[in-house]
PDB file of C-alpha atoms in Angstrom:
ATOM      1  CA  GLN A 667      32.921  13.649 -27.385  1.00  0.00           C
ATOM      2  CA  VAL A 668      35.825  11.337 -28.073  1.00  0.00           C
ATOM      3  CA  GLN A 669      38.716  11.462 -25.687  1.00  0.00           C
ATOM      4  CA  LEU A 670      42.248  10.009 -26.254  1.00  0.00           C
ATOM      5  CA  VAL A 671      44.846   9.870 -23.598  1.00  0.00           C
ATOM      6  CA  GLU A 672      48.183   8.583 -24.224  1.00  0.00           C
ATOM      7  CA  SER A 673      50.674   7.131 -21.868  1.00  0.00           C
ATOM      8  CA  GLY A 674      53.936   5.088 -21.628  1.00  0.00           C
ATOM      9  CA  GLY A 675      56.443   7.609 -23.082  1.00  0.00           C
ATOM     10  CA  GLY A 676      59.754   8.181 -21.633  1.00  0.00           C
ATOM     11  CA  SER A 677      63.534   7.937 -21.988  1.00  0.00           C
ATOM     12  CA  VAL A 678      65.082   4.786 -23.204  1.00  0.00           C
ATOM     13  CA  GLN A 679      68.459   3.965 -24.462  1.00  0.00           C
ATOM     14  CA  PRO A 680      69.071   3.121 -28.220  1.00  0.00           C
ATOM     15  CA  GLY A 681      68.111  -0.491 -28.952  1.00  0.00           C
ATOM     16  CA  GLY A 682      65.477  -0.404 -26.117  1.00  0.00           C
ATOM     17  CA  SER A 683      61.772  -0.797 -26.295  1.00  0.00           C
ATOM     18  CA  LEU A 684      58.682   1.066 -25.193  1.00  0.00           C
ATOM     19  CA  ARG A 685      54.923   0.409 -25.378  1.00  0.00           C
ATOM     20  CA  LEU A 686      52.763   3.421 -25.726  1.00  0.00           C
ATOM     21  CA  SER A 687      49.050   3.159 -24.793  1.00  0.00           C
ATOM     22  CA  CYS A 688      46.170   5.344 -25.822  1.00  0.00           C
ATOM     23  CA  ALA A 689      42.782   5.009 -23.824  1.00  0.00           C
ATOM     24  CA  ALA A 690      40.017   5.889 -25.912  1.00  0.00           C
ATOM     25  CA  SER A 691      36.462   6.960 -24.593  1.00  0.00           C
ATOM     26  CA  GLY A 692      33.396   8.746 -25.683  1.00  0.00           C
ATOM     27  CA  TYR A 693      32.259   7.034 -28.801  1.00  0.00           C
ATOM     28  CA  SER A 694      30.203   3.922 -29.642  1.00  0.00           C
ATOM     29  CA  ASP A 695      30.643   3.839 -33.476  1.00  0.00           C
ATOM     30  CA  ASN A 696      31.581   0.356 -34.652  1.00  0.00           C
ATOM     31  CA  ARG A 697      33.549   1.734 -37.477  1.00  0.00           C
ATOM     32  CA  TYR A 698      36.532   3.621 -36.763  1.00  0.00           C
ATOM     33  CA  CYS A 699      40.226   4.122 -37.555  1.00  0.00           C
ATOM     34  CA  LEU A 700      42.819   4.678 -34.901  1.00  0.00           C
ATOM     35  CA  ALA A 701      46.416   5.800 -35.574  1.00  0.00           C
ATOM     36  CA  TRP A 702      49.802   6.782 -34.190  1.00  0.00           C
ATOM     37  CA  PHE A 703      51.770   9.698 -35.283  1.00  0.00           C
ATOM     38  CA  ARG A 704      54.727  11.522 -34.071  1.00  0.00           C
ATOM     39  CA  GLN A 705      56.208  15.003 -34.555  1.00  0.00           C
ATOM     40  CA  ILE A 706      59.418  16.848 -33.920  1.00  0.00           C
ATOM     41  CA  PRO A 707      59.375  20.571 -33.211  1.00  0.00           C
ATOM     42  CA  GLY A 708      59.689  22.254 -36.568  1.00  0.00           C
ATOM     43  CA  LYS A 709      58.889  19.372 -38.613  1.00  0.00           C
ATOM     44  CA  GLU A 710      55.655  17.927 -40.103  1.00  0.00           C
ATOM     45  CA  ARG A 711      53.632  15.355 -38.306  1.00  0.00           C
ATOM     46  CA  GLU A 712      54.742  11.985 -39.463  1.00  0.00           C
ATOM     47  CA  GLY A 713      52.333   8.821 -39.694  1.00  0.00           C
ATOM     48  CA  LEU A 714      53.433   5.540 -38.244  1.00  0.00           C
ATOM     49  CA  ALA A 715      50.597   3.125 -38.078  1.00  0.00           C
ATOM     50  CA  SER A 716      46.789   2.656 -38.335  1.00  0.00           C
ATOM     51  CA  ILE A 717      44.355   0.034 -37.403  1.00  0.00           C
ATOM     52  CA  ASP A 718      40.656  -0.379 -37.973  1.00  0.00           C
ATOM     53  CA  ASN A 719      37.711  -1.708 -35.968  1.00  0.00           C
ATOM     54  CA  TYR A 720      38.355  -5.230 -37.557  1.00  0.00           C
ATOM     55  CA  GLY A 721      42.061  -4.980 -36.471  1.00  0.00           C
ATOM     56  CA  SER A 722      43.416  -4.591 -39.984  1.00  0.00           C
ATOM     57  CA  ALA A 723      46.656  -2.701 -39.370  1.00  0.00           C
ATOM     58  CA  ARG A 724      49.026  -0.639 -41.527  1.00  0.00           C
ATOM     59  CA  HIS A 725      52.548   0.445 -40.798  1.00  0.00           C
ATOM     60  CA  ALA A 726      54.639   3.092 -42.393  1.00  0.00           C
ATOM     61  CA  ASP A 727      57.750   1.738 -44.222  1.00  0.00           C
ATOM     62  CA  SER A 728      59.893   3.982 -41.849  1.00  0.00           C
ATOM     63  CA  VAL A 729      58.910   1.834 -38.847  1.00  0.00           C
ATOM     64  CA  LYS A 730      57.816  -1.395 -40.371  1.00  0.00           C
ATOM     65  CA  GLY A 731      59.580  -4.405 -38.483  1.00  0.00           C
ATOM     66  CA  ARG A 732      60.331  -2.195 -35.468  1.00  0.00           C
ATOM     67  CA  PHE A 733      56.838  -0.718 -34.510  1.00  0.00           C
ATOM     68  CA  THR A 734      53.656  -2.622 -34.036  1.00  0.00           C
ATOM     69  CA  ILE A 735      50.102  -1.193 -33.667  1.00  0.00           C
ATOM     70  CA  SER A 736      47.459  -3.174 -31.767  1.00  0.00           C
ATOM     71  CA  GLN A 737      44.323  -2.676 -29.821  1.00  0.00           C
ATOM     72  CA  ASP A 738      42.427  -4.246 -27.085  1.00  0.00           C
ATOM     73  CA  ASN A 739      38.795  -3.752 -27.730  1.00  0.00           C
ATOM     74  CA  ALA A 740      37.673  -4.752 -24.230  1.00  0.00           C
ATOM     75  CA  LYS A 741      39.796  -2.037 -22.615  1.00  0.00           C
ATOM     76  CA  ASN A 742      39.300   0.611 -25.558  1.00  0.00           C
ATOM     77  CA  THR A 743      42.790   0.841 -25.671  1.00  0.00           C
ATOM     78  CA  LEU A 744      45.306   1.265 -28.557  1.00  0.00           C
ATOM     79  CA  TYR A 745      48.941   0.435 -28.310  1.00  0.00           C
ATOM     80  CA  LEU A 746      52.295   0.953 -30.155  1.00  0.00           C
ATOM     81  CA  GLN A 747      54.884  -1.420 -29.465  1.00  0.00           C
ATOM     82  CA  MET A 748      58.260   0.148 -30.377  1.00  0.00           C
ATOM     83  CA  ASP A 749      61.346  -2.026 -30.419  1.00  0.00           C
ATOM     84  CA  SER A 750      64.948  -1.475 -31.556  1.00  0.00           C
ATOM     85  CA  LEU A 751      64.553   2.224 -30.861  1.00  0.00           C
ATOM     86  CA  LYS A 752      66.915   4.750 -32.497  1.00  0.00           C
ATOM     87  CA  PRO A 753      67.814   8.412 -31.410  1.00  0.00           C
ATOM     88  CA  GLU A 754      65.950   9.537 -34.292  1.00  0.00           C
ATOM     89  CA  ASP A 755      62.677   8.132 -32.958  1.00  0.00           C
ATOM     90  CA  THR A 756      62.736  10.873 -30.404  1.00  0.00           C
ATOM     91  CA  ALA A 757      59.462  12.823 -30.842  1.00  0.00           C
ATOM     92  CA  MET A 758      56.179  13.550 -29.204  1.00  0.00           C
ATOM     93  CA  TYR A 759      53.914  10.794 -30.113  1.00  0.00           C
ATOM     94  CA  TYR A 760      50.103  11.138 -30.633  1.00  0.00           C
ATOM     95  CA  CYS A 761      47.142   8.759 -31.128  1.00  0.00           C
ATOM     96  CA  ALA A 762      44.362   9.893 -33.259  1.00  0.00           C
ATOM     97  CA  ALA A 763      40.830   8.707 -34.234  1.00  0.00           C
ATOM     98  CA  ARG A 764      38.244   9.155 -37.162  1.00  0.00           C
ATOM     99  CA  LEU A 765      34.821   7.578 -36.827  1.00  0.00           C
ATOM    100  CA  GLY A 766      32.824   6.030 -39.418  1.00  0.00           C
ATOM    101  CA  LEU A 767      35.645   5.482 -41.734  1.00  0.00           C
ATOM    102  CA  GLY A 768      36.262   1.906 -43.365  1.00  0.00           C
ATOM    103  CA  VAL A 769      39.742   2.778 -44.674  1.00  0.00           C
ATOM    104  CA  CYS A 770      42.499   3.993 -42.369  1.00  0.00           C
ATOM    105  CA  PRO A 771      45.140   5.770 -44.083  1.00  0.00           C
ATOM    106  CA  ILE A 772      48.114   6.969 -42.155  1.00  0.00           C
ATOM    107  CA  LEU A 773      47.580  10.418 -43.026  1.00  0.00           C
ATOM    108  CA  SER A 774      47.067  13.184 -40.393  1.00  0.00           C
ATOM    109  CA  TYR A 775      44.361  15.210 -42.170  1.00  0.00           C
ATOM    110  CA  VAL A 776      42.055  12.069 -42.132  1.00  0.00           C
ATOM    111  CA  TYR A 777      41.916  12.125 -38.228  1.00  0.00           C
ATOM    112  CA  ASN A 778      39.778  14.661 -36.407  1.00  0.00           C
ATOM    113  CA  TYR A 779      40.452  13.538 -32.823  1.00  0.00           C
ATOM    114  CA  TRP A 780      43.851  13.625 -31.206  1.00  0.00           C
ATOM    115  CA  GLY A 781      45.422  12.933 -27.789  1.00  0.00           C
ATOM    116  CA  GLN A 782      47.681  15.353 -25.950  1.00  0.00           C
ATOM    117  CA  GLY A 783      50.824  13.426 -26.795  1.00  0.00           C
ATOM    118  CA  THR A 784      53.510  11.529 -24.947  1.00  0.00           C
ATOM    119  CA  GLN A 785      57.210  12.276 -25.128  1.00  0.00           C
ATOM    120  CA  VAL A 786      59.660   9.491 -26.207  1.00  0.00           C
ATOM    121  CA  THR A 787      63.324  10.282 -25.960  1.00  0.00           C
ATOM    122  CA  VAL A 788      65.975   7.885 -27.183  1.00  0.00           C
ATOM    123  CA  SER A 789      69.377   8.673 -25.986  1.00  0.00           C
ATOM    124  CA  SER A 790      72.426   7.111 -24.419  1.00  0.00           C
TER     125      SER A 790
END
């Protein structure tokens, strides 16, 4: 059973940075997609970035240049480095996984394993 546990959320001032982590366990498939999403209550889940087992990354235009997805295969951990944070980045952030997939779109319906989420609040 795949398990994803996010951490690293919190409160930060506008212009600040946070790094989210997602500890992944319970799978041995060497082909996978990992991704980050966020959701504001009452709104649809928004895709932010994805990365495959080869380290090939994609970023949504809305966060390109500010957010960076990465992974540490030795630690089975996914990261999202978030810089130049804005109040509109306030949301619950989720990591997600899909096994056995060679292409990693940043679309929520593609992913079937989800973490519990970590809250990010950007406010002065």
